[in-house]
Amino acid sequence: MKKNIIYIICLSGLLAMAGCKDYLDINTNPNLAAQPPIDGLLASTTYATGNNTYRVGNITSYFVQHLASPTVSSGSDIYDEVDYNTTWRYLYDNMTDIHDMIEQAKEKGSSEHLGVGLVLMAINLQMATDLWGNIPYSEAFVASSSDPESLTPPYDSQEEIYNAALQLLTDGIAELSKTDSKLTLKASQDLIHGGDLDAWKRTANLIKARLLNHYSRKGAYNATNVLTALSGSYTGNSQDAQVQTFPDLSPWNQAAVNNTNLLLDGWISAQLVDAMDGTDYGVTDPRLPYMMTLTQFGDYRGTINGAGRVGTGTDDEESYLSLTGFYSKPGAPVLVATFAEAKFIEAEANFRSNKLKEAYDAYLAGIAAHMDKLGVPGPQKTTYINNPAVSVGEANITLALIMKEKYIAMFLHPEAWTDARRFDYQYRNFTLPTGALLPAFIRRVAYPSTEISRNAANVPPVENLNQKLWWDE
């Protein structure tokens, strides 16, 4: 079975490379097919979307202090202008392949592939724009007479990107609802939902609710629209969008393995430990062993961001991603969108509408959903939820409590950083990294060096990494 998985992913990725004609890749390999098969593109783009979720999460998890570097003053911790060129390339390589799948789907009359492609494009666009803000999109995947290789496309504003992504999702749902597709999805090639059209529609609705909820600082925010989108989304953990098929180790499992091999990866931040072990909130969270390792002292200890390790790095004086934990065990899935996230979005939207009972119920349901996902036993789940620090009653529910629990439930996910920025990092006792190069929390990343070197005329100016993105203003 593993050999078949490797073959599907590797062959699909190789064939998909033939379709890359965006501004990132100007080389042509005559040994590759002129047009990759549409199901090969389906496999490669669903797989790459999961991997991109991991890659972006591996950047943002240091910003929200889920993870910390064992190295003193590591650039990932202290807000250095790190060059995330590789992540940019992976996102745009995948969006190019998605674009090719969309075009093929139109030519072949496959509403099923078209619908999935539109949803995937929205997901990858969101990851890119929430890192960099303004990005190329409208002219990024098409050549022109003045720019035949699309090397210098103009940038779309983040507001335009969000509008485009929301339209992609609306159109994707419409295509997935059609019944006259000339081609059908192959379950073995769809590495997120196994060819289930209803599952794709639910995911599209959740991503739409996610994007609409990002408008919380804008005048255009409409809680009713958020809740309407959620009504067509997930109703349980079994419907989550996730990638669990990998040719070798799953990404976060690789991080845990790296650490056991003394490559010092996957170290847990003190901020997260303090939020879960009773230090900050007075209640011990039973999810701790499902997310991180115990220390040699029999407790959980995080590493302070920017300060680096306190021990040798080989004696378990701090907590790391666990080889048996939900996120980092062998075969662990990469979560793209989850039922738990949906419930916390529902809680926030209702809270902002002053519907406190609905907000409170969704808040508790989000906690329960995440615990069920991780496999926390029922009695431990009940004890935690019934603790007065958690079950505060609908009259006492606050946005801070909702966001605190969502912060834990979105462990390692890119969305956690968007939440932190929307919430102004107002988590209890949340502090700047030791030796931070900025006077305030980071709000964006710098454009990659490749863009600055070849597309400088179009790259927007960035004053510093405190500069807020459009939805954050």
mmCIF file of C-alpha atoms in Angstrom, residues 22-277:
data_model
loop_
_atom_site.group_PDB
_atom_site.id
_atom_site.type_symbol
_atom_site.label_atom_id
_atom_site.label_comp_id
_atom_site.label_asym_id
_atom_site.label_seq_id
_atom_site.Cartn_x
_atom_site.Cartn_y
_atom_site.Cartn_z
ATOM 1 C CA ASP A 22 3.705 30.735 -13.949
ATOM 2 C CA TYR A 23 6.283 33.371 -13.225
ATOM 3 C CA LEU A 24 8.171 31.043 -10.880
ATOM 4 C CA ASP A 25 9.221 28.481 -13.469
ATOM 5 C CA ILE A 26 10.447 29.384 -16.938
ATOM 6 C CA ASN A 27 12.131 26.083 -17.780
ATOM 7 C CA THR A 28 10.556 23.490 -20.045
ATOM 8 C CA ASN A 29 11.382 19.807 -19.777
ATOM 9 C CA PRO A 30 10.725 18.093 -23.140
ATOM 10 C CA ASN A 31 10.536 14.710 -21.420
ATOM 11 C CA LEU A 32 7.387 15.658 -19.516
ATOM 12 C CA ALA A 33 3.883 15.478 -20.908
ATOM 13 C CA ALA A 34 2.643 18.722 -22.443
ATOM 14 C CA GLN A 35 -0.464 18.531 -20.295
ATOM 15 C CA PRO A 36 -0.555 16.567 -17.031
ATOM 16 C CA PRO A 37 -3.588 14.309 -16.470
ATOM 17 C CA ILE A 38 -6.334 15.972 -14.497
ATOM 18 C CA ASP A 39 -6.381 13.264 -11.823
ATOM 19 C CA GLY A 40 -2.625 13.627 -11.424
ATOM 20 C CA LEU A 41 -3.217 17.295 -10.730
ATOM 21 C CA LEU A 42 -5.960 16.391 -8.252
ATOM 22 C CA ALA A 43 -3.548 14.197 -6.292
ATOM 23 C CA SER A 44 -0.649 16.631 -6.373
ATOM 24 C CA THR A 45 -2.697 19.707 -5.445
ATOM 25 C CA THR A 46 -4.598 18.110 -2.559
ATOM 26 C CA TYR A 47 -1.353 16.674 -1.201
ATOM 27 C CA ALA A 48 0.499 19.973 -1.631
ATOM 28 C CA THR A 49 -2.304 21.890 0.097
ATOM 29 C CA GLY A 50 -1.767 19.742 3.178
ATOM 30 C CA ASN A 51 1.980 20.201 2.977
ATOM 31 C CA ASN A 52 1.585 23.955 2.532
ATOM 32 C CA THR A 53 -0.593 24.074 5.632
ATOM 33 C CA TYR A 54 2.281 22.441 7.494
ATOM 34 C CA ARG A 55 4.910 24.726 5.943
ATOM 35 C CA VAL A 56 3.044 27.912 6.813
ATOM 36 C CA GLY A 57 2.239 26.546 10.261
ATOM 37 C CA ASN A 58 5.926 25.874 10.800
ATOM 38 C CA ILE A 59 6.481 29.622 10.364
ATOM 39 C CA THR A 60 3.523 30.987 12.289
ATOM 40 C CA SER A 61 3.748 28.580 15.248
ATOM 41 C CA TYR A 62 6.800 30.510 16.470
ATOM 42 C CA PHE A 63 4.960 33.837 16.179
ATOM 43 C CA VAL A 64 2.085 32.608 18.355
ATOM 44 C CA GLN A 65 4.504 30.786 20.669
ATOM 45 C CA HIS A 66 3.172 27.304 20.149
ATOM 46 C CA LEU A 67 6.779 26.409 19.350
ATOM 47 C CA ALA A 68 10.106 27.933 20.384
ATOM 48 C CA SER A 69 13.583 27.572 18.993
ATOM 49 C CA PRO A 70 16.239 25.896 21.161
ATOM 50 C CA THR A 71 18.726 28.420 19.738
ATOM 51 C CA VAL A 72 19.263 31.746 21.496
ATOM 52 C CA SER A 73 17.993 34.703 19.426
ATOM 53 C CA SER A 74 16.793 32.481 16.598
ATOM 54 C CA GLY A 75 15.365 34.541 13.735
ATOM 55 C CA SER A 76 12.148 32.515 13.832
ATOM 56 C CA ASP A 77 11.577 33.635 17.427
ATOM 57 C CA ILE A 78 12.762 37.238 17.608
ATOM 58 C CA TYR A 79 11.064 38.686 14.488
ATOM 59 C CA ASP A 80 14.100 38.825 12.248
ATOM 60 C CA GLU A 81 13.350 39.429 8.545
ATOM 61 C CA VAL A 82 13.650 35.773 7.609
ATOM 62 C CA ASP A 83 13.497 34.984 3.890
ATOM 63 C CA TYR A 84 10.530 32.647 3.388
ATOM 64 C CA ASN A 85 11.222 32.254 -0.315
ATOM 65 C CA THR A 86 10.772 28.461 -0.226
ATOM 66 C CA THR A 87 7.293 28.740 1.283
ATOM 67 C CA TRP A 88 6.332 31.369 -1.307
ATOM 68 C CA ARG A 89 7.513 29.074 -4.080
ATOM 69 C CA TYR A 90 5.634 26.044 -2.788
ATOM 70 C CA LEU A 91 2.435 28.064 -2.490
ATOM 71 C CA TYR A 92 2.726 29.468 -6.014
ATOM 72 C CA ASP A 93 3.825 26.166 -7.529
ATOM 73 C CA ASN A 94 0.698 24.596 -6.095
ATOM 74 C CA MET A 95 -1.560 27.457 -7.176
ATOM 75 C CA THR A 96 -0.153 27.138 -10.695
ATOM 76 C CA ASP A 97 -1.076 23.459 -10.738
ATOM 77 C CA ILE A 98 -4.499 24.284 -9.316
ATOM 78 C CA HIS A 99 -4.943 26.863 -12.077
ATOM 79 C CA ASP A 100 -4.043 24.212 -14.659
ATOM 80 C CA MET A 101 -6.531 21.765 -13.124
ATOM 81 C CA ILE A 102 -9.242 24.435 -13.226
ATOM 82 C CA GLU A 103 -8.561 25.140 -16.907
ATOM 83 C CA GLN A 104 -8.560 21.442 -17.781
ATOM 84 C CA ALA A 105 -11.767 20.916 -15.833
ATOM 85 C CA LYS A 106 -13.447 23.650 -17.865
ATOM 86 C CA GLU A 107 -12.230 22.113 -21.129
ATOM 87 C CA LYS A 108 -13.332 18.613 -20.146
ATOM 88 C CA GLY A 109 -16.650 19.640 -18.625
ATOM 89 C CA SER A 110 -15.763 18.288 -15.184
ATOM 90 C CA SER A 111 -17.662 20.326 -12.636
ATOM 91 C CA GLU A 112 -16.297 18.048 -9.912
ATOM 92 C CA HIS A 113 -12.634 18.805 -10.606
ATOM 93 C CA LEU A 114 -13.497 22.443 -11.229
ATOM 94 C CA GLY A 115 -15.259 22.783 -7.888
ATOM 95 C CA VAL A 116 -12.382 21.219 -5.980
ATOM 96 C CA GLY A 117 -9.867 23.378 -7.843
ATOM 97 C CA LEU A 118 -11.712 26.570 -6.960
ATOM 98 C CA VAL A 119 -11.819 25.623 -3.274
ATOM 99 C CA LEU A 120 -8.135 24.659 -3.240
ATOM 100 C CA MET A 121 -7.196 27.945 -4.879
ATOM 101 C CA ALA A 122 -9.035 29.870 -2.153
ATOM 102 C CA ILE A 123 -7.280 27.903 0.607
ATOM 103 C CA ASN A 124 -3.797 28.465 -0.809
ATOM 104 C CA LEU A 125 -4.503 32.115 -1.592
ATOM 105 C CA GLN A 126 -5.575 32.661 1.989
ATOM 106 C CA MET A 127 -2.372 31.152 3.354
ATOM 107 C CA ALA A 128 -0.269 33.378 1.093
ATOM 108 C CA THR A 129 -2.118 36.637 1.679
ATOM 109 C CA ASP A 130 -2.265 36.160 5.447
ATOM 110 C CA LEU A 131 1.537 35.985 5.464
ATOM 111 C CA TRP A 132 2.359 38.751 2.986
ATOM 112 C CA GLY A 133 -0.772 40.858 2.433
ATOM 113 C CA ASN A 134 -0.776 42.084 -1.168
ATOM 114 C CA ILE A 135 0.281 39.280 -3.523
ATOM 115 C CA PRO A 136 0.124 38.469 -7.263
ATOM 116 C CA TYR A 137 -3.039 36.669 -8.327
ATOM 117 C CA SER A 138 -5.139 38.085 -11.162
ATOM 118 C CA GLU A 139 -2.217 38.020 -13.624
ATOM 119 C CA ALA A 140 0.060 35.523 -11.891
ATOM 120 C CA PHE A 141 -0.878 32.443 -13.895
ATOM 121 C CA VAL A 142 -1.273 33.849 -17.392
ATOM 122 C CA ALA A 143 1.337 35.051 -19.866
ATOM 123 C CA SER A 144 1.024 38.321 -21.754
ATOM 124 C CA SER A 145 2.682 39.819 -24.805
ATOM 125 C CA SER A 146 4.698 42.153 -22.599
ATOM 126 C CA ASP A 147 5.572 39.446 -20.067
ATOM 127 C CA PRO A 148 5.494 36.077 -21.868
ATOM 128 C CA GLU A 149 6.831 34.165 -18.879
ATOM 129 C CA SER A 150 4.742 36.029 -16.276
ATOM 130 C CA LEU A 151 7.882 36.891 -14.312
ATOM 131 C CA THR A 152 6.716 40.325 -13.175
ATOM 132 C CA PRO A 153 2.982 40.193 -12.450
ATOM 133 C CA PRO A 154 1.326 43.087 -10.633
ATOM 134 C CA TYR A 155 0.214 42.631 -7.044
ATOM 135 C CA ASP A 156 -3.440 42.516 -6.039
ATOM 136 C CA SER A 157 -4.422 44.209 -2.797
ATOM 137 C CA GLN A 158 -5.346 41.978 0.101
ATOM 138 C CA GLU A 159 -8.909 43.250 -0.075
ATOM 139 C CA GLU A 160 -9.037 42.140 -3.716
ATOM 140 C CA ILE A 161 -7.537 38.768 -2.769
ATOM 141 C CA TYR A 162 -10.190 38.226 -0.108
ATOM 142 C CA ASN A 163 -12.970 39.190 -2.499
ATOM 143 C CA ALA A 164 -11.539 36.805 -5.082
ATOM 144 C CA ALA A 165 -11.204 33.965 -2.572
ATOM 145 C CA LEU A 166 -14.788 34.371 -1.389
ATOM 146 C CA GLN A 167 -15.995 34.318 -4.989
ATOM 147 C CA LEU A 168 -13.896 31.205 -5.668
ATOM 148 C CA LEU A 169 -15.612 29.473 -2.765
ATOM 149 C CA THR A 170 -19.090 30.529 -3.895
ATOM 150 C CA ASP A 171 -18.358 29.329 -7.422
ATOM 151 C CA GLY A 172 -16.771 26.143 -6.107
ATOM 152 C CA ILE A 173 -19.864 25.238 -4.112
ATOM 153 C CA ALA A 174 -22.016 25.869 -7.194
ATOM 154 C CA GLU A 175 -19.847 23.582 -9.338
ATOM 155 C CA LEU A 176 -19.795 20.848 -6.711
ATOM 156 C CA SER A 177 -23.600 20.997 -6.557
ATOM 157 C CA LYS A 178 -24.012 20.205 -10.261
ATOM 158 C CA THR A 179 -25.068 16.713 -11.317
ATOM 159 C CA ASP A 180 -23.911 16.644 -14.929
ATOM 160 C CA SER A 181 -20.127 16.453 -14.578
ATOM 161 C CA LYS A 182 -18.491 14.597 -17.466
ATOM 162 C CA LEU A 183 -15.752 13.321 -15.165
ATOM 163 C CA THR A 184 -15.883 12.123 -11.583
ATOM 164 C CA LEU A 185 -13.296 12.491 -8.863
ATOM 165 C CA LYS A 186 -11.199 9.419 -8.207
ATOM 166 C CA ALA A 187 -11.244 8.729 -4.490
ATOM 167 C CA SER A 188 -7.650 7.488 -4.530
ATOM 168 C CA GLN A 189 -6.444 10.740 -6.114
ATOM 169 C CA ASP A 190 -8.274 13.093 -3.749
ATOM 170 C CA LEU A 191 -5.995 13.064 -0.714
ATOM 171 C CA ILE A 192 -8.215 15.348 1.377
ATOM 172 C CA HIS A 193 -11.784 14.084 1.014
ATOM 173 C CA GLY A 194 -11.504 10.883 -1.010
ATOM 174 C CA GLY A 195 -13.761 12.149 -3.799
ATOM 175 C CA ASP A 196 -16.661 13.102 -1.503
ATOM 176 C CA LEU A 197 -18.391 16.122 -3.080
ATOM 177 C CA ASP A 198 -20.518 16.879 -0.026
ATOM 178 C CA ALA A 199 -17.366 16.946 2.095
ATOM 179 C CA TRP A 200 -15.813 19.476 -0.279
ATOM 180 C CA LYS A 201 -18.903 21.681 -0.043
ATOM 181 C CA ARG A 202 -18.735 21.572 3.748
ATOM 182 C CA THR A 203 -15.070 22.537 3.639
ATOM 183 C CA ALA A 204 -15.780 25.382 1.219
ATOM 184 C CA ASN A 205 -18.403 26.732 3.601
ATOM 185 C CA LEU A 206 -16.021 26.561 6.553
ATOM 186 C CA ILE A 207 -13.264 28.368 4.655
ATOM 187 C CA LYS A 208 -15.832 30.991 3.649
ATOM 188 C CA ALA A 209 -16.833 31.436 7.303
ATOM 189 C CA ARG A 210 -13.148 31.652 8.258
ATOM 190 C CA LEU A 211 -12.494 34.407 5.735
ATOM 191 C CA LEU A 212 -15.630 36.349 6.627
ATOM 192 C CA ASN A 213 -14.673 36.138 10.296
ATOM 193 C CA HIS A 214 -11.345 37.794 9.482
ATOM 194 C CA TYR A 215 -13.320 40.967 8.761
ATOM 195 C CA SER A 216 -13.846 41.420 12.516
ATOM 196 C CA ARG A 217 -11.865 44.687 12.477
ATOM 197 C CA LYS A 218 -13.539 45.992 9.332
ATOM 198 C CA GLY A 219 -16.842 47.742 8.851
ATOM 199 C CA ALA A 220 -17.827 44.977 6.449
ATOM 200 C CA TYR A 221 -17.922 42.387 9.249
ATOM 201 C CA ASN A 222 -21.269 40.608 9.283
ATOM 202 C CA ALA A 223 -21.767 37.898 11.890
ATOM 203 C CA THR A 224 -24.932 36.698 10.168
ATOM 204 C CA ASN A 225 -22.979 35.943 7.004
ATOM 205 C CA VAL A 226 -20.394 34.043 9.041
ATOM 206 C CA LEU A 227 -23.078 31.938 10.703
ATOM 207 C CA THR A 228 -24.873 31.339 7.407
ATOM 208 C CA ALA A 229 -21.690 29.918 5.904
ATOM 209 C CA LEU A 230 -21.149 27.755 8.982
ATOM 210 C CA SER A 231 -24.630 26.288 8.631
ATOM 211 C CA GLY A 232 -23.395 24.449 5.541
ATOM 212 C CA SER A 233 -20.181 23.323 7.181
ATOM 213 C CA TYR A 234 -19.090 20.468 9.436
ATOM 214 C CA THR A 235 -21.284 18.720 11.970
ATOM 215 C CA GLY A 236 -18.598 16.451 13.435
ATOM 216 C CA ASN A 237 -14.896 15.617 13.552
ATOM 217 C CA SER A 238 -15.226 12.883 10.945
ATOM 218 C CA GLN A 239 -15.839 15.544 8.282
ATOM 219 C CA ASP A 240 -12.569 17.444 8.867
ATOM 220 C CA ALA A 241 -10.389 18.368 5.892
ATOM 221 C CA GLN A 242 -7.039 16.699 6.439
ATOM 222 C CA VAL A 243 -4.193 15.027 4.582
ATOM 223 C CA GLN A 244 -3.046 11.734 6.028
ATOM 224 C CA THR A 245 -1.287 10.166 3.043
ATOM 225 C CA PHE A 246 2.455 10.694 2.871
ATOM 226 C CA PRO A 247 5.226 8.885 0.981
ATOM 227 C CA ASP A 248 7.311 8.758 4.162
ATOM 228 C CA LEU A 249 6.881 10.411 7.563
ATOM 229 C CA SER A 250 4.103 12.922 8.133
ATOM 230 C CA PRO A 251 5.585 16.426 8.523
ATOM 231 C CA TRP A 252 5.146 16.981 12.256
ATOM 232 C CA ASN A 253 6.173 13.385 12.953
ATOM 233 C CA GLN A 254 9.385 14.183 11.069
ATOM 234 C CA ALA A 255 9.943 17.102 13.446
ATOM 235 C CA ALA A 256 9.536 14.809 16.454
ATOM 236 C CA VAL A 257 11.866 12.226 14.912
ATOM 237 C CA ASN A 258 14.409 14.958 14.184
ATOM 238 C CA ASN A 259 14.450 15.889 17.840
ATOM 239 C CA THR A 260 15.008 12.323 19.008
ATOM 240 C CA ASN A 261 17.927 12.230 16.569
ATOM 241 C CA LEU A 262 19.350 15.356 18.269
ATOM 242 C CA LEU A 263 18.482 17.706 15.396
ATOM 243 C CA LEU A 264 16.612 19.898 17.918
ATOM 244 C CA ASP A 265 13.231 20.403 16.283
ATOM 245 C CA GLY A 266 9.675 20.703 17.580
ATOM 246 C CA TRP A 267 10.345 22.412 20.927
ATOM 247 C CA ILE A 268 7.254 23.599 22.798
ATOM 248 C CA SER A 269 6.975 27.237 23.879
ATOM 249 C CA ALA A 270 6.680 28.181 27.534
ATOM 250 C CA GLN A 271 3.697 30.351 26.578
ATOM 251 C CA LEU A 272 1.644 27.331 25.484
ATOM 252 C CA VAL A 273 2.654 25.237 28.489
ATOM 253 C CA ASP A 274 1.714 28.034 30.886
ATOM 254 C CA ALA A 275 -1.677 28.368 29.182
ATOM 255 C CA MET A 276 -2.365 24.657 29.693
ATOM 256 C CA ASP A 277 -0.662 23.473 32.904
#
